[in-house]
PDB file of N, CA and C in Angstrom:
ATOM      1  N   MET B   5      17.512  26.114  68.127  1.00  0.00           N
ATOM      2  CA  MET B   5      16.428  25.990  66.707  1.00  0.00           C
ATOM      3  C   MET B   5      16.277  26.604  65.944  1.00  0.00           C
ATOM      4  N   SER B   6      16.412  26.207  63.852  1.00  0.00           N
ATOM      5  CA  SER B   6      16.463  26.693  63.315  1.00  0.00           C
ATOM      6  C   SER B   6      15.556  27.523  62.876  1.00  0.00           C
ATOM      7  N   TRP B   7      15.697  28.508  62.459  1.00  0.00           N
ATOM      8  CA  TRP B   7      13.799  29.304  61.334  1.00  0.00           C
ATOM      9  C   TRP B   7      13.121  27.910  60.968  1.00  0.00           C
ATOM     10  N   PHE B   8      14.016  27.503  59.608  1.00  0.00           N
ATOM     11  CA  PHE B   8      12.864  26.273  59.445  1.00  0.00           C
ATOM     12  C   PHE B   8      12.379  25.366  60.422  1.00  0.00           C
ATOM     13  N   SER B   9      12.770  24.535  61.423  1.00  0.00           N
ATOM     14  CA  SER B   9      12.452  23.987  62.204  1.00  0.00           C
ATOM     15  C   SER B   9      11.435  25.090  62.834  1.00  0.00           C
ATOM     16  N   ALA B  10      11.374  25.696  63.319  1.00  0.00           N
ATOM     17  CA  ALA B  10      10.081  26.540  64.029  1.00  0.00           C
ATOM     18  C   ALA B  10       9.275  26.864  62.707  1.00  0.00           C
ATOM     19  N   VAL B  11       9.176  26.946  61.728  1.00  0.00           N
ATOM     20  CA  VAL B  11       8.789  27.443  60.868  1.00  0.00           C
ATOM     21  C   VAL B  11       7.768  25.858  60.867  1.00  0.00           C
ATOM     22  N   LEU B  12       8.347  24.369  61.004  1.00  0.00           N
ATOM     23  CA  LEU B  12       7.550  23.450  60.627  1.00  0.00           C
ATOM     24  C   LEU B  12       6.715  23.262  61.878  1.00  0.00           C
ATOM     25  N   VAL B  13       7.236  23.357  63.304  1.00  0.00           N
ATOM     26  CA  VAL B  13       6.853  23.653  64.497  1.00  0.00           C
ATOM     27  C   VAL B  13       5.321  24.550  64.719  1.00  0.00           C
ATOM     28  N   TYR B  14       5.708  25.006  64.010  1.00  0.00           N
ATOM     29  CA  TYR B  14       4.183  26.675  63.547  1.00  0.00           C
ATOM     30  C   TYR B  14       3.162  25.503  62.623  1.00  0.00           C
ATOM     31  N   VAL B  15       3.201  25.498  61.714  1.00  0.00           N
ATOM     32  CA  VAL B  15       2.387  24.317  61.088  1.00  0.00           C
ATOM     33  C   VAL B  15       1.404  23.608  61.739  1.00  0.00           C
ATOM     34  N   VAL B  16       2.732  22.507  61.951  1.00  0.00           N
ATOM     35  CA  VAL B  16       2.060  21.074  63.386  1.00  0.00           C
ATOM     36  C   VAL B  16       1.342  21.479  64.404  1.00  0.00           C
ATOM     37  N   VAL B  17       1.556  22.581  65.033  1.00  0.00           N
ATOM     38  CA  VAL B  17       0.504  23.592  65.858  1.00  0.00           C
ATOM     39  C   VAL B  17      -0.154  24.122  65.755  1.00  0.00           C
ATOM     40  N   TRP B  18      -0.736  25.057  64.155  1.00  0.00           N
ATOM     41  CA  TRP B  18      -1.599  25.250  63.654  1.00  0.00           C
ATOM     42  C   TRP B  18      -2.794  24.592  63.991  1.00  0.00           C
ATOM     43  N   TRP B  19      -1.810  23.271  63.106  1.00  0.00           N
ATOM     44  CA  TRP B  19      -3.174  22.380  62.468  1.00  0.00           C
ATOM     45  C   TRP B  19      -3.968  21.467  63.492  1.00  0.00           C
ATOM     46  N   LEU B  20      -2.910  21.354  64.566  1.00  0.00           N
ATOM     47  CA  LEU B  20      -3.358  20.796  65.740  1.00  0.00           C
ATOM     48  C   LEU B  20      -4.638  21.309  66.450  1.00  0.00           C
ATOM     49  N   VAL B  21      -4.424  22.749  66.569  1.00  0.00           N
ATOM     50  CA  VAL B  21      -4.793  23.915  66.837  1.00  0.00           C
ATOM     51  C   VAL B  21      -6.345  23.725  66.519  1.00  0.00           C
ATOM     52  N   PHE B  22      -6.337  23.993  65.020  1.00  0.00           N
ATOM     53  CA  PHE B  22      -7.639  24.212  63.951  1.00  0.00           C
ATOM     54  C   PHE B  22      -8.302  22.679  63.987  1.00  0.00           C
ATOM     55  N   PHE B  23      -8.094  21.884  64.064  1.00  0.00           N
ATOM     56  CA  PHE B  23      -8.101  20.696  63.943  1.00  0.00           C
ATOM     57  C   PHE B  23      -9.505  20.605  65.424  1.00  0.00           C
ATOM     58  N   MET B  24      -8.637  21.010  66.649  1.00  0.00           N
ATOM     59  CA  MET B  24      -9.443  20.503  67.969  1.00  0.00           C
ATOM     60  C   MET B  24     -10.526  21.713  68.078  1.00  0.00           C
ATOM     61  N   SER B  25     -10.033  23.330  67.344  1.00  0.00           N
ATOM     62  CA  SER B  25     -11.696  23.633  67.556  1.00  0.00           C
ATOM     63  C   SER B  25     -12.365  23.527  66.820  1.00  0.00           C
ATOM     64  N   LEU B  26     -12.113  22.888  65.787  1.00  0.00           N
ATOM     65  CA  LEU B  26     -13.511  22.916  64.775  1.00  0.00           C
ATOM     66  C   LEU B  26     -15.248  22.613  65.051  1.00  0.00           C
ATOM     67  N   PRO B  27     -14.992  21.644  66.107  1.00  0.00           N
ATOM     68  CA  PRO B  27     -16.055  21.406  66.702  1.00  0.00           C
ATOM     69  C   PRO B  27     -16.615  22.311  67.591  1.00  0.00           C
ATOM     70  N   ILE B  28     -16.164  23.286  67.901  1.00  0.00           N
ATOM     71  CA  ILE B  28     -16.217  24.584  69.117  1.00  0.00           C
ATOM     72  C   ILE B  28     -17.525  24.722  68.226  1.00  0.00           C
ATOM     73  N   GLY B  29     -18.641  25.041  69.589  1.00  0.00           N
ATOM     74  CA  GLY B  29     -19.796  26.046  68.742  1.00  0.00           C
ATOM     75  C   GLY B  29     -20.427  25.404  67.547  1.00  0.00           C
ATOM     76  N   ALA B  30     -19.664  24.464  67.176  1.00  0.00           N
ATOM     77  CA  ALA B  30     -20.841  24.145  65.504  1.00  0.00           C
ATOM     78  C   ALA B  30     -21.646  23.451  66.343  1.00  0.00           C
ATOM     79  N   ARG B  31     -23.197  23.906  65.777  1.00  0.00           N
ATOM     80  CA  ARG B  31     -24.736  23.063  65.987  1.00  0.00           C
ATOM     81  C   ARG B  31     -25.454  22.551  63.985  1.00  0.00           C
ATOM     82  N   SER B  32     -25.622  21.579  64.586  1.00  0.00           N
ATOM     83  CA  SER B  32     -25.773  21.280  63.147  1.00  0.00           C
ATOM     84  C   SER B  32     -27.517  21.587  62.696  1.00  0.00           C
ATOM     85  N   TYR B  33     -27.410  20.845  61.563  1.00  0.00           N
ATOM     86  CA  TYR B  33     -29.274  21.400  61.532  1.00  0.00           C
ATOM     87  C   TYR B  33     -30.002  20.432  61.940  1.00  0.00           C
ATOM     88  N   HIS B  34     -29.579  19.351  62.222  1.00  0.00           N
ATOM     89  CA  HIS B  34     -30.648  18.403  63.083  1.00  0.00           C
ATOM     90  C   HIS B  34     -31.126  18.676  64.433  1.00  0.00           C
ATOM     91  N   GLU B  35     -29.203  19.858  65.265  1.00  0.00           N
ATOM     92  CA  GLU B  35     -29.701  20.168  67.021  1.00  0.00           C
ATOM     93  C   GLU B  35     -29.838  21.025  66.851  1.00  0.00           C
ATOM     94  N   ALA B  36     -30.449  21.885  66.117  1.00  0.00           N
ATOM     95  CA  ALA B  36     -31.595  23.164  65.796  1.00  0.00           C
ATOM     96  C   ALA B  36     -32.452  22.882  65.144  1.00  0.00           C
ATOM     97  N   GLY B  37     -32.842  22.008  64.929  1.00  0.00           N
ATOM     98  CA  GLY B  37     -34.043  21.241  64.590  1.00  0.00           C
ATOM     99  C   GLY B  37     -34.725  22.450  63.663  1.00  0.00           C
ATOM    100  N   GLU B  38     -33.822  22.392  62.485  1.00  0.00           N
ATOM    101  CA  GLU B  38     -34.359  23.773  61.376  1.00  0.00           C
ATOM    102  C   GLU B  38     -34.298  22.892  60.694  1.00  0.00           C
ATOM    103  N   ASP B  39     -34.782  23.145  59.325  1.00  0.00           N
ATOM    104  CA  ASP B  39     -34.441  22.846  57.797  1.00  0.00           C
ATOM    105  C   ASP B  39     -33.402  22.608  57.612  1.00  0.00           C
ATOM    106  N   VAL B  40     -33.099  21.155  56.384  1.00  0.00           N
ATOM    107  CA  VAL B  40     -31.808  21.497  55.683  1.00  0.00           C
ATOM    108  C   VAL B  40     -31.986  22.034  54.709  1.00  0.00           C
ATOM    109  N   GLU B  41     -30.950  22.539  54.208  1.00  0.00           N
ATOM    110  CA  GLU B  41     -30.772  23.289  52.459  1.00  0.00           C
ATOM    111  C   GLU B  41     -31.220  21.899  51.857  1.00  0.00           C
ATOM    112  N   SER B  42     -31.311  22.725  50.965  1.00  0.00           N
ATOM    113  CA  SER B  42     -30.979  21.986  49.640  1.00  0.00           C
ATOM    114  C   SER B  42     -29.134  21.502  49.510  1.00  0.00           C
ATOM    115  N   GLY B  43     -28.601  20.609  49.486  1.00  0.00           N
ATOM    116  CA  GLY B  43     -27.570  20.052  48.868  1.00  0.00           C
ATOM    117  C   GLY B  43     -26.897  20.227  50.221  1.00  0.00           C
ATOM    118  N   ASN B  44     -27.255  20.110  51.380  1.00  0.00           N
ATOM    119  CA  ASN B  44     -26.700  19.863  53.073  1.00  0.00           C
ATOM    120  C   ASN B  44     -26.958  18.759  53.358  1.00  0.00           C
ATOM    121  N   VAL B  45     -26.540  17.759  54.197  1.00  0.00           N
ATOM    122  CA  VAL B  45     -26.465  16.627  54.791  1.00  0.00           C
ATOM    123  C   VAL B  45     -27.477  17.344  56.004  1.00  0.00           C
ATOM    124  N   GLU B  46     -27.891  16.181  57.032  1.00  0.00           N
ATOM    125  CA  GLU B  46     -28.392  17.280  58.700  1.00  0.00           C
ATOM    126  C   GLU B  46     -27.393  17.188  59.392  1.00  0.00           C
ATOM    127  N   SER B  47     -26.244  16.270  58.815  1.00  0.00           N
ATOM    128  CA  SER B  47     -24.771  16.548  60.224  1.00  0.00           C
ATOM    129  C   SER B  47     -24.677  18.113  59.852  1.00  0.00           C
ATOM    130  N   ALA B  48     -24.881  18.359  58.590  1.00  0.00           N
ATOM    131  CA  ALA B  48     -23.588  19.383  57.917  1.00  0.00           C
ATOM    132  C   ALA B  48     -23.940  21.441  59.275  1.00  0.00           C
ATOM    133  N   PRO B  49     -22.461  21.905  59.964  1.00  0.00           N
ATOM    134  CA  PRO B  49     -22.679  22.651  60.693  1.00  0.00           C
ATOM    135  C   PRO B  49     -23.415  23.990  60.169  1.00  0.00           C
ATOM    136  N   MET B  50     -24.495  24.855  60.733  1.00  0.00           N
ATOM    137  CA  MET B  50     -25.179  25.150  60.649  1.00  0.00           C
ATOM    138  C   MET B  50     -24.240  26.799  60.117  1.00  0.00           C
ATOM    139  N   ARG B  51     -23.719  27.245  61.146  1.00  0.00           N
ATOM    140  CA  ARG B  51     -22.499  28.276  60.582  1.00  0.00           C
ATOM    141  C   ARG B  51     -20.987  28.127  61.328  1.00  0.00           C
ATOM    142  N   PRO B  52     -20.208  27.247  60.759  1.00  0.00           N
ATOM    143  CA  PRO B  52     -19.197  26.785  60.934  1.00  0.00           C
ATOM    144  C   PRO B  52     -17.846  27.873  61.346  1.00  0.00           C
ATOM    145  N   ARG B  53     -17.876  29.098  60.877  1.00  0.00           N
ATOM    146  CA  ARG B  53     -16.726  30.138  61.651  1.00  0.00           C
ATOM    147  C   ARG B  53     -15.133  29.893  61.319  1.00  0.00           C
ATOM    148  N   VAL B  54     -15.258  28.697  60.184  1.00  0.00           N
ATOM    149  CA  VAL B  54     -14.050  28.533  59.539  1.00  0.00           C
ATOM    150  C   VAL B  54     -13.131  29.495  59.734  1.00  0.00           C
ATOM    151  N   TRP B  55     -13.675  31.308  59.143  1.00  0.00           N
ATOM    152  CA  TRP B  55     -12.745  32.001  59.352  1.00  0.00           C
ATOM    153  C   TRP B  55     -11.578  32.554  60.613  1.00  0.00           C
ATOM    154  N   LEU B  56     -12.843  32.806  61.650  1.00  0.00           N
ATOM    155  CA  LEU B  56     -13.026  33.108  62.742  1.00  0.00           C
ATOM    156  C   LEU B  56     -11.863  31.820  63.889  1.00  0.00           C
ATOM    157  N   LYS B  57     -12.387  30.744  63.555  1.00  0.00           N
ATOM    158  CA  LYS B  57     -11.489  29.638  64.120  1.00  0.00           C
ATOM    159  C   LYS B  57      -9.856  29.620  62.873  1.00  0.00           C
ATOM    160  N   ALA B  58      -9.541  29.719  62.274  1.00  0.00           N
ATOM    161  CA  ALA B  58      -8.496  29.996  61.373  1.00  0.00           C
ATOM    162  C   ALA B  58      -7.439  31.239  62.136  1.00  0.00           C
ATOM    163  N   GLY B  59      -8.508  32.308  62.020  1.00  0.00           N
ATOM    164  CA  GLY B  59      -7.690  33.406  62.698  1.00  0.00           C
ATOM    165  C   GLY B  59      -8.042  33.372  64.675  1.00  0.00           C
ATOM    166  N   ILE B  60      -8.795  32.393  65.349  1.00  0.00           N
ATOM    167  CA  ILE B  60      -7.836  31.921  66.612  1.00  0.00           C
ATOM    168  C   ILE B  60      -6.632  30.701  66.297  1.00  0.00           C
ATOM    169  N   SER B  61      -6.736  30.420  65.798  1.00  0.00           N
ATOM    170  CA  SER B  61      -5.824  29.088  65.425  1.00  0.00           C
ATOM    171  C   SER B  61      -4.460  30.315  65.427  1.00  0.00           C
ATOM    172  N   THR B  62      -4.601  30.800  64.664  1.00  0.00           N
ATOM    173  CA  THR B  62      -3.310  31.603  63.945  1.00  0.00           C
ATOM    174  C   THR B  62      -2.105  31.538  65.206  1.00  0.00           C
ATOM    175  N   VAL B  63      -3.515  33.062  66.248  1.00  0.00           N
ATOM    176  CA  VAL B  63      -2.861  34.061  67.368  1.00  0.00           C
ATOM    177  C   VAL B  63      -2.222  32.244  68.025  1.00  0.00           C
ATOM    178  N   ILE B  64      -2.880  31.648  68.479  1.00  0.00           N
ATOM    179  CA  ILE B  64      -2.803  30.485  70.211  1.00  0.00           C
ATOM    180  C   ILE B  64      -1.790  29.728  69.382  1.00  0.00           C
ATOM    181  N   ALA B  65      -1.680  29.041  67.893  1.00  0.00           N
ATOM    182  CA  ALA B  65      -0.651  28.384  67.456  1.00  0.00           C
ATOM    183  C   ALA B  65       0.641  29.049  68.298  1.00  0.00           C
ATOM    184  N   ALA B  66       0.604  30.268  67.093  1.00  0.00           N
ATOM    185  CA  ALA B  66       1.517  32.071  67.452  1.00  0.00           C
ATOM    186  C   ALA B  66       2.500  31.675  68.624  1.00  0.00           C
ATOM    187  N   VAL B  67       1.765  32.195  69.606  1.00  0.00           N
ATOM    188  CA  VAL B  67       2.086  31.643  71.595  1.00  0.00           C
ATOM    189  C   VAL B  67       2.778  30.519  71.302  1.00  0.00           C
ATOM    190  N   LEU B  68       2.102  29.554  71.387  1.00  0.00           N
ATOM    191  CA  LEU B  68       2.340  28.232  71.799  1.00  0.00           C
ATOM    192  C   LEU B  68       3.925  28.006  71.161  1.00  0.00           C
ATOM    193  N   THR B  69       4.546  28.665  69.995  1.00  0.00           N
ATOM    194  CA  THR B  69       5.329  28.689  68.987  1.00  0.00           C
ATOM    195  C   THR B  69       6.568  28.371  69.463  1.00  0.00           C
ATOM    196  N   VAL B  70       6.381  30.427  70.253  1.00  0.00           N
ATOM    197  CA  VAL B  70       7.071  30.610  70.871  1.00  0.00           C
ATOM    198  C   VAL B  70       7.753  30.056  72.511  1.00  0.00           C
ATOM    199  N   ILE B  71       6.403  29.543  73.072  1.00  0.00           N
ATOM    200  CA  ILE B  71       6.848  28.743  74.470  1.00  0.00           C
ATOM    201  C   ILE B  71       7.949  27.975  73.702  1.00  0.00           C
ATOM    202  N   ILE B  72       7.566  27.386  72.830  1.00  0.00           N
ATOM    203  CA  ILE B  72       8.079  25.886  72.458  1.00  0.00           C
ATOM    204  C   ILE B  72       9.592  26.264  71.596  1.00  0.00           C
ATOM    205  N   TYR B  73       9.789  26.932  71.652  1.00  0.00           N
ATOM    206  CA  TYR B  73      10.878  27.958  71.215  1.00  0.00           C
ATOM    207  C   TYR B  73      11.617  27.635  72.278  1.00  0.00           C
ATOM    208  N   PHE B  74      11.739  28.889  73.110  1.00  0.00           N
ATOM    209  CA  PHE B  74      11.929  29.287  74.165  1.00  0.00           C
ATOM    210  C   PHE B  74      12.419  27.234  75.344  1.00  0.00           C
ATOM    211  N   LEU B  75      11.791  26.857  75.268  1.00  0.00           N
ATOM    212  CA  LEU B  75      12.221  25.916  76.140  1.00  0.00           C
ATOM    213  C   LEU B  75      13.562  24.520  75.109  1.00  0.00           C
ATOM    214  N   ILE B  76      12.756  24.728  73.767  1.00  0.00           N
ATOM    215  CA  ILE B  76      13.987  24.133  72.971  1.00  0.00           C
ATOM    216  C   ILE B  76      15.519  25.037  73.666  1.00  0.00           C
ATOM    217  N   ASP B  77      15.189  25.862  72.847  1.00  0.00           N
ATOM    218  CA  ASP B  77      16.333  26.757  72.683  1.00  0.00           C
ATOM    219  C   ASP B  77      16.741  27.206  75.252  1.00  0.00           C
ATOM    220  N   SER B  78      15.989  27.171  75.864  1.00  0.00           N
ATOM    221  CA  SER B  78      16.761  27.001  76.824  1.00  0.00           C
ATOM    222  C   SER B  78      17.087  25.629  77.679  1.00  0.00           C
ATOM    223  N   GLY B  79      16.651  24.336  77.213  1.00  0.00           N
ATOM    224  CA  GLY B  79      17.531  23.352  76.927  1.00  0.00           C
ATOM    225  C   GLY B  79      16.749  22.647  78.236  1.00  0.00           C
ATOM    226  N   ALA B  80      15.168  23.564  78.013  1.00  0.00           N
ATOM    227  CA  ALA B  80      14.703  22.309  79.908  1.00  0.00           C
ATOM    228  C   ALA B  80      14.003  21.208  77.934  1.00  0.00           C
ATOM    229  N   LEU B  81      14.093  21.719  76.938  1.00  0.00           N
ATOM    230  CA  LEU B  81      13.270  20.562  76.482  1.00  0.00           C
ATOM    231  C   LEU B  81      14.178  20.271  74.908  1.00  0.00           C
ATOM    232  N   SER B  82      14.368  18.886  75.274  1.00  0.00           N
ATOM    233  CA  SER B  82      15.670  18.305  73.759  1.00  0.00           C
ATOM    234  C   SER B  82      14.858  16.901  73.587  1.00  0.00           C
ATOM    235  N   PHE B  83      15.156  16.973  72.202  1.00  0.00           N
ATOM    236  CA  PHE B  83      15.130  15.805  71.790  1.00  0.00           C
ATOM    237  C   PHE B  83      16.510  14.654  70.854  1.00  0.00           C
ATOM    238  N   ARG B  84      17.253  15.661  71.268  1.00  0.00           N
ATOM    239  CA  ARG B  84      18.575  14.653  71.489  1.00  0.00           C
ATOM    240  C   ARG B  84      18.891  14.110  72.579  1.00  0.00           C
ATOM    241  N   PRO B  85      19.517  12.823  71.775  1.00  0.00           N
ATOM    242  CA  PRO B  85      20.140  11.616  73.447  1.00  0.00           C
ATOM    243  C   PRO B  85      21.063  12.226  73.881  1.00  0.00           C
ATOM    244  N   GLU B  86      21.773  12.699  74.707  1.00  0.00           N
ATOM    245  CA  GLU B  86      22.578  13.266  75.950  1.00  0.00           C
ATOM    246  C   GLU B  86      24.002  11.664  76.015  1.00  0.00           C
TER     247      GLU B  86
END
């Protein structure tokens, strides 16, 4: 796998992990039973912690990219017809 392919795999894996992590721990104003702040809807998360989730996604995506790299490099995972 070339470095360009590894970067592409990392970006795709990062976005997948990030979007999967967004609903984790998020509570809306409606669920918490609190008053909605001006300019927000009831379904808006109170504390989405986007930066924390982005950081965790970065680490998880890096680990998964290394695993995918070694699987492709070893020949255990191939996308080319034989």
